Coordinates of C-alpha atoms and ligand atoms in Angstrom, one line a residue:
M296 CA 2.0 -2.0 35.9
L297 CA 1.7 -3.7 32.6
Q298 CA 4.4 -6.4 32.1
K299 CA 5.6 -7.7 28.7
D300 CA 8.3 -9.9 27.5
A301 CA 9.7 -7.3 25.2
I302 CA 9.1 -3.6 24.3
I303 CA 9.9 -2.3 20.9
I304 CA 10.3 1.5 20.3
G305 CA 9.2 2.5 16.9
A306 CA 6.9 1.0 14.2
G307 CA 8.9 1.7 11.0
F308 CA 10.5 -1.0 8.9
A309 CA 12.6 -2.2 11.8
G310 CA 9.9 -2.2 14.5
L311 CA 7.3 -4.0 12.4
Y312 CA 9.6 -6.8 11.4
M313 CA 11.0 -7.1 15.0
L314 CA 7.4 -7.5 16.3
H315 CA 6.7 -10.2 13.7
R316 CA 9.8 -12.1 14.6
L317 CA 9.2 -11.9 18.4
R318 CA 5.7 -13.1 18.0
G319 CA 7.1 -16.1 16.2
L320 CA 9.1 -16.8 19.3
G321 CA 5.9 -16.8 21.3
M322 CA 6.8 -13.5 23.1
D323 CA 4.3 -11.0 24.4
V324 CA 5.4 -7.7 22.9
Q325 CA 4.4 -4.1 23.2
V326 CA 5.4 -1.6 20.5
F327 CA 5.3 2.1 21.2
E328 CA 5.1 4.5 18.2
A329 CA 5.0 8.3 18.4
G330 CA 3.1 8.7 15.1
D331 CA -0.5 7.8 14.6
G332 CA 0.4 5.2 12.0
V333 CA 3.2 2.8 11.1
G334 CA 6.0 3.8 8.7
G335 CA 8.7 5.6 10.8
T336 CA 10.7 7.7 8.4
W337 CA 8.1 7.2 5.7
Y338 CA 5.4 8.4 8.1
W339 CA 7.1 11.6 8.9
N340 CA 8.9 12.7 5.7
R341 CA 6.0 13.7 3.5
Y342 CA 7.6 16.7 1.7
P343 CA 7.0 17.1 -2.0
G344 CA 9.3 14.8 -4.0
A345 CA 10.1 12.5 -1.0
R346 CA 11.3 9.3 -2.6
C347 CA 13.7 6.5 -1.7
D348 CA 17.1 6.6 -3.3
V349 CA 17.3 2.7 -3.3
P350 CA 15.4 0.9 -6.0
S351 CA 12.0 -0.2 -4.8
L352 CA 12.3 -3.9 -5.3
E353 CA 15.6 -3.8 -3.3
Y354 CA 14.1 -1.5 -0.7
S355 CA 11.5 -4.0 0.5
Y356 CA 11.3 -6.9 3.0
S357 CA 12.8 -10.2 1.9
F358 CA 11.6 -12.3 4.8
S359 CA 8.3 -13.3 3.2
E360 CA 8.2 -14.8 -0.2
D361 CA 4.4 -14.4 -0.4
L362 CA 4.7 -10.7 0.6
Q363 CA 7.3 -10.2 -2.1
R364 CA 5.1 -11.9 -4.7
E365 CA 1.9 -10.1 -3.9
W366 CA 3.2 -6.6 -3.7
A367 CA 3.9 -4.7 -7.0
W368 CA 5.9 -1.4 -7.0
S369 CA 4.8 1.1 -9.6
E370 CA 8.1 2.9 -10.1
R371 CA 11.8 2.1 -10.2
Y372 CA 12.2 4.3 -7.1
A373 CA 9.2 4.3 -4.8
S374 CA 7.7 7.6 -3.6
Q375 CA 7.0 8.2 0.0
P376 CA 3.2 7.6 -0.3
E377 CA 3.8 4.3 -2.0
I378 CA 6.3 3.1 0.7
L379 CA 3.8 4.1 3.3
R380 CA 1.1 2.1 1.6
Y381 CA 3.4 -0.9 1.5
L382 CA 4.1 -0.6 5.2
D383 CA 0.4 -0.3 6.0
H384 CA -0.2 -3.4 3.9
V385 CA 2.6 -5.2 5.9
A386 CA 1.0 -4.2 9.2
D387 CA -2.4 -5.5 8.1
R388 CA -1.2 -8.6 6.4
F389 CA 0.7 -9.8 9.5
D390 CA -1.9 -8.4 11.9
L391 CA 0.7 -6.2 13.6
R392 CA -1.4 -3.3 14.7
R393 CA -3.0 -4.9 17.8
D394 CA 0.4 -4.8 19.6
I395 CA 1.2 -1.2 18.7
A396 CA 0.3 1.8 20.8
F397 CA 0.2 4.8 18.5
R398 CA 0.6 8.4 19.4
T399 CA 2.8 7.2 22.3
R400 CA 6.4 8.4 22.6
V401 CA 8.7 6.6 25.0
T402 CA 10.1 9.3 27.2
S403 CA 12.4 7.3 29.5
A404 CA 13.7 3.8 30.0
A405 CA 15.5 2.5 33.1
F406 CA 17.1 -0.8 33.7
D407 CA 16.8 -2.6 37.0
D408 CA 17.0 -6.3 36.3
G409 CA 14.4 -5.7 33.5
W410 CA 13.5 -2.4 31.7
T411 CA 10.8 0.0 32.8
V412 CA 9.7 2.5 30.2
E413 CA 7.5 5.6 30.7
T414 CA 5.5 7.1 27.8
S415 CA 4.1 10.4 26.8
Q416 CA 0.7 8.9 27.7
G417 CA 1.8 8.5 31.3
E418 CA 2.0 4.7 31.1
R419 CA 4.7 2.6 32.8
V420 CA 5.4 -0.8 31.3
T421 CA 8.1 -3.3 32.2
A422 CA 9.7 -5.9 30.1
R423 CA 12.7 -8.1 30.2
Y424 CA 14.0 -6.9 26.9
L425 CA 14.0 -3.5 25.2
I426 CA 14.6 -3.0 21.5
A427 CA 15.2 0.4 20.0
A428 CA 13.8 0.5 16.5
V429 CA 14.0 4.2 16.5
G430 CA 15.7 4.7 13.1
C431 CA 18.7 6.7 12.3
L432 CA 17.2 10.1 11.4
A433 CA 13.5 10.8 11.3
S434 CA 12.7 11.0 15.0
A435 CA 15.2 13.8 15.6
P436 CA 14.7 16.6 13.1
R437 CA 16.6 19.8 13.7
V438 CA 14.3 22.9 13.6
P439 CA 15.7 26.3 14.5
D440 CA 13.8 28.8 16.6
L441 CA 11.9 31.5 14.6
P442 CA 10.8 34.2 16.9
M443 CA 8.6 36.3 14.7
F444 CA 8.2 35.2 11.1
H445 CA 4.7 36.0 9.7
G446 CA 4.2 33.0 7.5
A447 CA 4.3 29.2 7.8
T448 CA 7.4 27.2 8.5
H449 CA 7.8 23.5 7.8
H450 CA 10.6 21.0 8.3
T451 CA 10.7 18.4 5.6
G452 CA 10.8 15.7 8.2
R453 CA 7.6 16.9 9.8
W454 CA 5.6 17.8 6.7
P455 CA 1.8 18.2 7.4
H456 CA -0.2 15.2 6.4
E457 CA -2.8 17.3 4.6
G458 CA 0.0 18.7 2.4
V459 CA 1.0 22.4 2.0
D460 CA -0.5 24.5 -0.7
L461 CA 2.5 26.4 -2.1
A462 CA 0.7 27.7 -5.3
G463 CA 1.3 31.4 -5.7
K464 CA 3.6 31.5 -2.7
R465 CA 7.1 32.9 -2.3
V466 CA 9.0 30.0 -0.7
A467 CA 12.4 29.9 1.0
V468 CA 14.1 26.4 1.1
I469 CA 17.0 26.2 3.5
G470 CA 19.3 23.2 3.0
T471 CA 20.5 21.3 0.0
G472 CA 20.9 17.8 1.3
S473 CA 18.9 14.8 0.0
S474 CA 15.6 16.3 1.2
G475 CA 16.2 19.8 -0.2
I476 CA 17.4 18.4 -3.5
Q477 CA 14.3 16.2 -3.9
A478 CA 11.9 18.9 -2.7
I479 CA 13.2 22.0 -4.6
P480 CA 12.3 20.8 -8.2
E481 CA 8.8 19.9 -7.0
I482 CA 8.2 23.1 -5.1
A483 CA 9.5 25.2 -8.0
Q484 CA 6.8 23.8 -10.2
V485 CA 4.0 25.2 -8.0
A486 CA 5.4 28.1 -6.1
E487 CA 5.4 31.6 -7.5
H488 CA 9.0 32.0 -6.5
V489 CA 11.6 29.8 -4.7
T490 CA 14.8 31.1 -3.0
V491 CA 17.2 28.2 -2.2
F492 CA 19.5 29.0 0.7
Q493 CA 22.6 26.9 0.2
R494 CA 25.3 26.6 2.8
T495 CA 27.2 23.7 1.2
A496 CA 26.9 22.8 -2.5
N497 CA 26.2 19.0 -2.8
F498 CA 26.9 16.4 -5.3
S499 CA 23.8 14.9 -6.9
V500 CA 23.3 12.2 -9.5
P501 CA 20.2 11.7 -11.6
A502 CA 17.7 9.1 -10.4
R503 CA 16.4 8.2 -13.9
N504 CA 13.2 7.2 -12.2
G505 CA 10.4 5.7 -14.3
P506 CA 7.6 3.2 -14.3
M507 CA 8.5 -0.3 -13.1
D508 CA 9.4 -2.5 -16.0
P509 CA 7.1 -5.6 -15.6
A510 CA 9.7 -7.9 -17.2
Y511 CA 12.3 -6.8 -14.7
E512 CA 9.9 -7.1 -11.8
K513 CA 9.0 -10.7 -12.9
W514 CA 12.7 -11.6 -13.2
F515 CA 13.4 -10.2 -9.7
K516 CA 10.5 -12.1 -8.2
D517 CA 11.3 -15.3 -10.0
N518 CA 14.9 -15.1 -8.8
H519 CA 14.1 -13.6 -5.4
G520 CA 16.1 -16.1 -3.3
E521 CA 19.3 -15.9 -5.2
I522 CA 19.2 -12.1 -5.7
R523 CA 18.5 -11.4 -2.0
A524 CA 21.3 -13.8 -0.9
G525 CA 23.6 -11.9 -3.2
M526 CA 22.6 -8.5 -1.9
R527 CA 23.2 -9.7 1.7
A528 CA 26.8 -10.6 0.8
T529 CA 27.7 -7.2 -0.8
H530 CA 29.3 -4.2 0.7
S531 CA 26.2 -1.9 0.3
G532 CA 23.3 -4.4 0.4
L533 CA 22.3 -3.2 -3.0
M534 CA 21.9 -5.4 -6.1
T535 CA 24.2 -3.4 -8.3
T536 CA 27.7 -4.7 -8.6
P537 CA 30.5 -2.2 -8.1
N538 CA 33.2 -2.2 -10.7
P539 CA 36.1 -4.0 -9.1
D540 CA 38.7 -2.0 -11.1
S541 CA 40.6 1.0 -9.9
A542 CA 39.9 4.4 -11.5
L543 CA 43.6 5.1 -11.3
S544 CA 44.5 2.1 -13.4
A545 CA 41.9 2.9 -16.1
G546 CA 42.9 5.2 -18.9
P547 CA 41.2 8.6 -19.3
E548 CA 38.8 7.3 -21.9
A549 CA 37.8 4.1 -20.0
R550 CA 37.3 6.2 -16.9
L551 CA 35.1 8.7 -18.7
S552 CA 33.0 5.9 -20.3
A553 CA 32.5 4.1 -16.9
F554 CA 31.3 7.4 -15.3
E555 CA 29.1 8.2 -18.3
E556 CA 27.6 4.7 -18.3
R557 CA 26.7 4.9 -14.6
W558 CA 25.5 8.5 -14.9
E559 CA 23.1 7.4 -17.6
R560 CA 22.0 4.4 -15.6
G561 CA 21.2 6.7 -12.7
G562 CA 21.2 6.4 -8.9
I563 CA 23.8 5.9 -6.2
A564 CA 25.4 3.1 -8.1
F565 CA 27.5 6.0 -9.6
L566 CA 29.8 5.6 -6.7
G567 CA 30.4 2.0 -7.8
S568 CA 31.9 3.2 -11.1
F569 CA 35.3 2.1 -9.7
S570 CA 36.5 0.4 -6.5
D571 CA 38.6 3.2 -5.2
L572 CA 36.4 6.3 -5.3
L573 CA 36.0 6.5 -1.6
V574 CA 39.6 5.6 -0.6
S575 CA 41.8 7.4 -3.2
E576 CA 41.8 11.1 -3.4
E577 CA 42.9 11.1 -7.0
A578 CA 40.2 8.6 -8.0
N579 CA 37.6 10.6 -6.1
T580 CA 38.7 13.8 -7.8
A581 CA 38.2 12.2 -11.2
A582 CA 34.6 11.2 -10.3
A583 CA 34.0 14.6 -8.7
D584 CA 35.3 16.4 -11.8
F585 CA 33.0 14.4 -14.0
V586 CA 30.0 15.5 -11.9
R587 CA 31.2 19.1 -11.8
G588 CA 31.3 19.0 -15.6
K589 CA 27.7 17.8 -15.7
I590 CA 26.6 20.6 -13.4
R591 CA 28.3 23.2 -15.6
A592 CA 26.7 21.6 -18.7
T593 CA 23.2 21.7 -17.1
V594 CA 23.0 25.1 -15.5
T595 CA 22.9 27.9 -18.1
E596 CA 24.1 30.8 -16.0
S597 CA 27.8 30.1 -15.3
R598 CA 27.8 32.1 -12.0
V599 CA 25.0 30.0 -10.6
A600 CA 26.6 26.8 -11.9
E601 CA 29.8 27.7 -10.1
K602 CA 28.0 28.2 -6.8
L603 CA 26.2 24.9 -7.2
T604 CA 29.5 23.1 -7.8
P605 CA 30.9 21.4 -4.7
Y606 CA 34.7 21.7 -4.1
D607 CA 35.0 21.3 -0.3
H608 CA 34.4 17.6 0.2
P609 CA 35.2 14.4 -1.7
I610 CA 32.2 13.1 -3.7
G611 CA 30.3 10.5 -1.6
S612 CA 31.9 11.5 1.7
K613 CA 28.6 13.3 2.3
R614 CA 25.5 11.2 1.4
I615 CA 25.4 11.5 -2.4
C616 CA 22.0 12.9 -3.4
V617 CA 19.8 11.4 -6.1
D618 CA 17.6 13.8 -7.9
T619 CA 15.1 14.4 -10.7
G620 CA 15.9 17.7 -12.4
Y621 CA 17.7 19.4 -9.5
Y622 CA 20.4 21.4 -11.2
A623 CA 18.1 22.2 -14.2
T624 CA 15.6 23.7 -11.8
F625 CA 18.0 26.7 -11.4
N626 CA 17.4 27.5 -15.0
R627 CA 13.8 28.4 -14.2
P628 CA 13.0 32.1 -14.0
N629 CA 11.2 31.6 -10.6
V630 CA 14.2 30.0 -8.8
R631 CA 17.0 31.9 -7.2
L632 CA 20.1 30.6 -5.4
A633 CA 21.2 32.4 -2.3
D634 CA 24.7 31.4 -1.4
L635 CA 25.1 31.5 2.4
R636 CA 28.9 31.1 2.1
T637 CA 29.2 34.6 0.5
A638 CA 26.3 36.1 2.3
P639 CA 25.7 34.3 5.6
L640 CA 22.3 34.0 7.1
E641 CA 21.8 36.7 9.7
E642 CA 18.2 36.3 11.0
F643 CA 14.7 35.4 10.3
T644 CA 12.7 38.6 10.2
R645 CA 9.0 39.2 10.3
Y646 CA 8.8 39.0 6.5
G647 CA 11.5 36.6 5.5
V648 CA 15.1 35.7 5.7
R649 CA 17.9 38.2 6.1
T650 CA 21.4 37.5 4.9
T651 CA 24.3 39.9 5.0
A652 CA 23.3 40.7 1.4
G653 CA 19.8 41.8 2.3
E654 CA 16.3 40.6 3.1
H655 CA 14.5 38.0 1.1
P656 CA 10.7 38.4 1.7
V657 CA 8.9 35.1 1.6
D658 CA 5.6 33.6 2.6
V659 CA 6.7 30.1 3.6
I660 CA 10.0 28.8 4.9
V661 CA 10.9 25.1 4.3
F662 CA 13.6 23.7 6.5
A663 CA 15.4 20.9 4.8
T664 CA 18.1 21.2 7.4
G665 CA 18.5 17.6 8.4
F666 CA 18.6 15.6 11.6
D667 CA 20.6 14.8 14.7
A668 CA 21.5 11.6 13.0
L669 CA 22.2 8.1 14.5
T670 CA 22.6 9.1 18.1
G671 CA 19.8 11.7 18.3
P672 CA 16.9 9.3 18.1
L673 CA 18.3 7.2 21.0
L674 CA 19.5 10.1 23.2
N675 CA 16.2 11.9 22.9
I676 CA 14.9 9.2 25.2
D677 CA 16.2 9.4 28.8
I678 CA 17.8 5.9 28.8
R679 CA 19.4 4.8 32.1
G680 CA 21.4 1.5 32.4
K681 CA 23.0 -0.3 35.3
G682 CA 23.4 1.9 38.4
G683 CA 21.2 4.6 36.8
L684 CA 23.9 5.6 34.3
P685 CA 22.4 7.8 31.6
L686 CA 23.2 6.8 28.1
R687 CA 23.8 10.5 27.3
D688 CA 26.6 10.4 29.9
K689 CA 28.1 7.2 28.6
W690 CA 28.0 8.6 25.0
A691 CA 29.1 12.1 25.9
A692 CA 32.3 11.8 23.8
G693 CA 30.5 9.7 21.1
P694 CA 28.6 6.5 21.0
K695 CA 30.1 3.3 22.3
T696 CA 28.6 0.1 21.1
Y697 CA 29.5 -3.5 20.5
L698 CA 28.6 -4.2 16.8
G699 CA 26.2 -1.3 16.9
L700 CA 23.8 -3.8 18.7
M701 CA 24.4 -3.2 22.4
S702 CA 26.1 -0.8 24.7
A703 CA 27.9 -2.1 27.8
G704 CA 26.1 -1.3 31.0
F705 CA 22.7 -1.3 29.3
P706 CA 21.8 -5.0 29.5
N707 CA 19.0 -6.4 27.4
L708 CA 18.8 -3.2 25.3
F709 CA 19.3 -3.9 21.6
T710 CA 19.6 -1.2 19.0
I711 CA 18.5 -1.9 15.4
T712 CA 20.9 -0.3 13.0
G713 CA 22.6 1.6 15.9
P714 CA 25.8 3.6 15.6
G715 CA 28.7 1.4 14.9
S716 CA 26.7 -0.8 12.4
P717 CA 26.5 -0.3 8.6
S718 CA 23.0 1.3 8.8
V719 CA 22.9 4.5 6.7
L720 CA 25.8 3.4 4.5
S721 CA 23.9 0.5 3.3
N722 CA 20.5 -0.5 2.0
M723 CA 18.6 0.0 5.3
I724 CA 16.2 -2.9 4.7
V725 CA 19.0 -5.4 4.3
S726 CA 20.7 -4.1 7.5
I727 CA 17.4 -4.0 9.4
E728 CA 16.5 -7.6 8.5
Q729 CA 20.0 -8.7 9.5
H730 CA 19.8 -7.0 12.9
V731 CA 16.3 -8.2 13.6
D732 CA 17.2 -11.8 12.7
W733 CA 20.3 -11.6 14.8
I734 CA 18.4 -10.2 17.8
A735 CA 15.6 -12.8 17.4
G736 CA 18.2 -15.5 17.4
C737 CA 19.9 -14.0 20.4
L738 CA 16.6 -13.8 22.4
A739 CA 15.8 -17.4 21.5
H740 CA 19.2 -18.4 22.8
L741 CA 18.9 -16.3 26.0
D742 CA 15.5 -17.8 26.9
G743 CA 14.9 -15.1 29.5
R744 CA 18.5 -14.7 30.7
T745 CA 20.3 -11.3 30.7
I746 CA 22.9 -10.3 28.2
D747 CA 25.3 -7.4 28.3
A748 CA 28.2 -6.3 26.0
D749 CA 31.7 -6.6 27.5
P750 CA 33.4 -3.2 27.8
A751 CA 36.6 -4.6 26.3
A752 CA 34.8 -6.0 23.2
E753 CA 33.0 -2.7 22.9
D754 CA 36.3 -0.7 23.0
A755 CA 37.8 -3.1 20.4
W756 CA 34.8 -2.7 18.1
G757 CA 34.8 1.1 18.5
A758 CA 38.5 1.1 17.6
H759 CA 37.8 -1.1 14.5
V760 CA 35.0 1.2 13.3
A761 CA 37.2 4.2 13.6
E762 CA 40.2 2.5 12.0
V763 CA 38.2 1.3 8.9
A764 CA 36.7 4.8 8.5
G765 CA 40.2 6.2 8.7
Y766 CA 41.1 4.3 5.5
T767 CA 38.4 6.1 3.6
L768 CA 37.7 9.7 2.6
F769 CA 34.5 9.8 4.7
P770 CA 36.1 11.6 7.7
R771 CA 37.1 14.5 5.3
A772 CA 33.6 15.9 5.1
D773 CA 31.6 17.9 7.7
S774 CA 28.7 15.5 7.4
W775 CA 26.0 14.1 9.6
Y776 CA 27.9 10.8 9.3
M777 CA 30.6 12.6 11.5
G778 CA 28.1 14.3 13.7
A779 CA 29.3 17.6 12.2
N780 CA 25.9 19.0 11.4
V781 CA 24.9 19.5 15.0
P782 CA 26.8 22.2 17.0
G783 CA 28.6 20.6 19.9
K784 CA 28.2 17.0 18.8
P785 CA 31.4 15.0 19.2
R786 CA 33.1 14.5 15.8
V787 CA 33.1 10.7 15.5
F788 CA 32.4 8.7 12.4
L789 CA 29.1 7.0 13.4
P790 CA 28.3 4.2 10.9
Y791 CA 30.4 1.2 10.2
V792 CA 32.0 1.4 6.8
G793 CA 33.2 -2.2 6.5
G794 CA 30.1 -3.3 4.5
V795 CA 27.1 -5.4 5.2
G796 CA 28.6 -8.7 4.0
L797 CA 31.6 -8.7 6.2
Y798 CA 29.6 -7.2 9.1
R799 CA 27.0 -10.0 8.8
A800 CA 29.7 -12.7 8.8
R801 CA 31.2 -11.1 12.0
C802 CA 27.8 -11.0 13.7
E803 CA 27.1 -14.6 12.7
E804 CA 30.5 -15.7 14.0
V805 CA 29.8 -14.0 17.3
A806 CA 26.5 -15.9 17.7
A807 CA 28.0 -19.2 16.6
T808 CA 30.8 -18.9 19.2
G809 CA 28.3 -18.5 22.1
Y810 CA 28.1 -14.7 21.8
A811 CA 31.7 -13.9 22.2
G812 CA 32.2 -10.4 23.5
F813 CA 28.9 -10.6 25.4
T814 CA 28.3 -11.7 29.0
I815 CA 25.2 -13.9 29.5
Ligands
NA7_1549 P1 21.1 16.7 5.4 O1 21.7 15.8 4.5 O2 21.7 16.8 6.8 O3 21.1 18.1 4.7 C1 20.8 19.3 5.5 C2 21.0 20.5 4.7 O4 20.7 21.7 5.4 C3 22.5 20.7 4.3 O5 22.6 21.3 3.0 C4 23.0 21.6 5.4 O6 24.1 22.4 5.0 C5 21.8 22.5 5.5 N1 21.7 23.2 6.8 C6 21.7 22.6 8.0 N2 21.6 23.5 9.0 C7 21.7 24.7 8.4 C8 21.7 26.1 8.8 N3 21.6 26.4 10.1 N4 21.8 27.0 7.9 C9 21.9 26.8 6.6 N5 21.9 25.5 6.1 C10 21.8 24.5 7.0 O7 19.5 16.3 5.7 P2 18.5 15.8 4.6 O8 17.2 15.8 5.3 O9 18.6 16.5 3.3 O10 18.9 14.3 4.4 C11 19.1 13.4 5.4 C12 19.1 12.0 5.0 O11 17.8 11.5 4.9 C13 19.6 11.7 3.6 O12 21.0 11.7 3.4 C14 19.0 10.4 3.3 O13 19.8 9.4 3.9 C15 17.7 10.5 3.9 P3 25.6 21.8 5.4 O14 25.9 20.7 4.4 O15 25.5 21.3 6.8 O16 26.5 23.0 5.2

């Protein structure tokens, strides 16, 4: 049986950088990757319009000054193909591919002193340390069963590499989260007809994407060190500075102008218009009303505008979407909105989609229905810790982790951006680099010894994660942050809402005090 010092699962942003760091420690590492290329989420999500909602310069590695200097992004927000090219470049530049086994899914991992993993290729490999760089979403798409539909079906997170020719086709898109909201305007431009099946109306803000401004790019690169240090200390890991003022203390005019200014600037920074949008219901309502007004002003048919307007959750409590022409797309003659709240989905028939209002004949069904987020990618692997305990059993009532980095009883297993860490509430690259650096520092410190989280420290961290979430409006929404999108999944707020700056300080303090809360 092949023996390694460490095994990494996944070759996306997290796995690639982890491999690079562990090589720097002189470790012999094996990476397993289910796809036949690097990229993780950017390998799988190839649907039309797939684009990052974090500005491209900020959504890139900071660990190498040279890498930063030599790579040029073409747009303010990078498209999926460009991000994938970037990660291919990183893999080549740091000669990472020789330690990655592609088309190889880790099916199980069992601890007995070290870890033994089994793969879809029938291999068994052992290593002292196991690092799950499985991402938060992409490895666990949720696809319903379709018994007899005549046409093609595609999940946005498993889009065919060769693309899908939708010209002249009648297309159903199911789901209006970030993926649907990005894909629908693009699909509407080529398809003969699009029917959008909406269960929950969502808040979306304009991206204001455009070509990269060379002067801005130069400024960013020239001031790279300072800018990156600043980003690491913020709440979100983004460069943008949230307005520290309260929306409630601002007068109506000042409030409106702050919203208007951020709306015009574009992007998720809209939620930083004021400091209290995610903690005060009244402040949140002001922001939500502003966006509702924008939807009404954009969508010409008032009945459609009303259906597209969200009322059932605070703005930002579900992942806010960032779009290019989403609401305006419903003014096109070839786009129709089917509201599943008034006419619920009954079944997929041979010729299309039937709701209680009737059948919608279509040629292609696009599922933009999301993922079993945060826990799914880990629990899809049969992971067994000390005494053969399955992680699925330990997490039956929700994930239990210490700092989102380890789970007690699963020694030497590290999770990058695991549940209980800022992950999806932050700029993922900032969080990934922080976790990778922390894990590398920990492994250097361990020097081959075994580490496990203390159950008491884990319980205290879990209580803290829940307590902080409880101060916010996040738990009010039926979101994938809460596990609410997967039937039967425990309703637990999964990411840590305390912010990357505070979280980093906490992780550093733990390391500096000899890994308090862990047993070595
Ligand atoms: P999301 O954000 O989970 O969105 C999924 C959408 O699909 C959402 O509108 C759901 O409605 C809808 N959905 C899910 N299941 C169904 C069924 N059974 N019937 C009808 N509609 C359904 O996934 P995305 O891929 O858009 O985004 C995931 C993240 O990727 C994104 O936030 C970024 O971080 C990147 P619901 O709201 O549950 O009523």
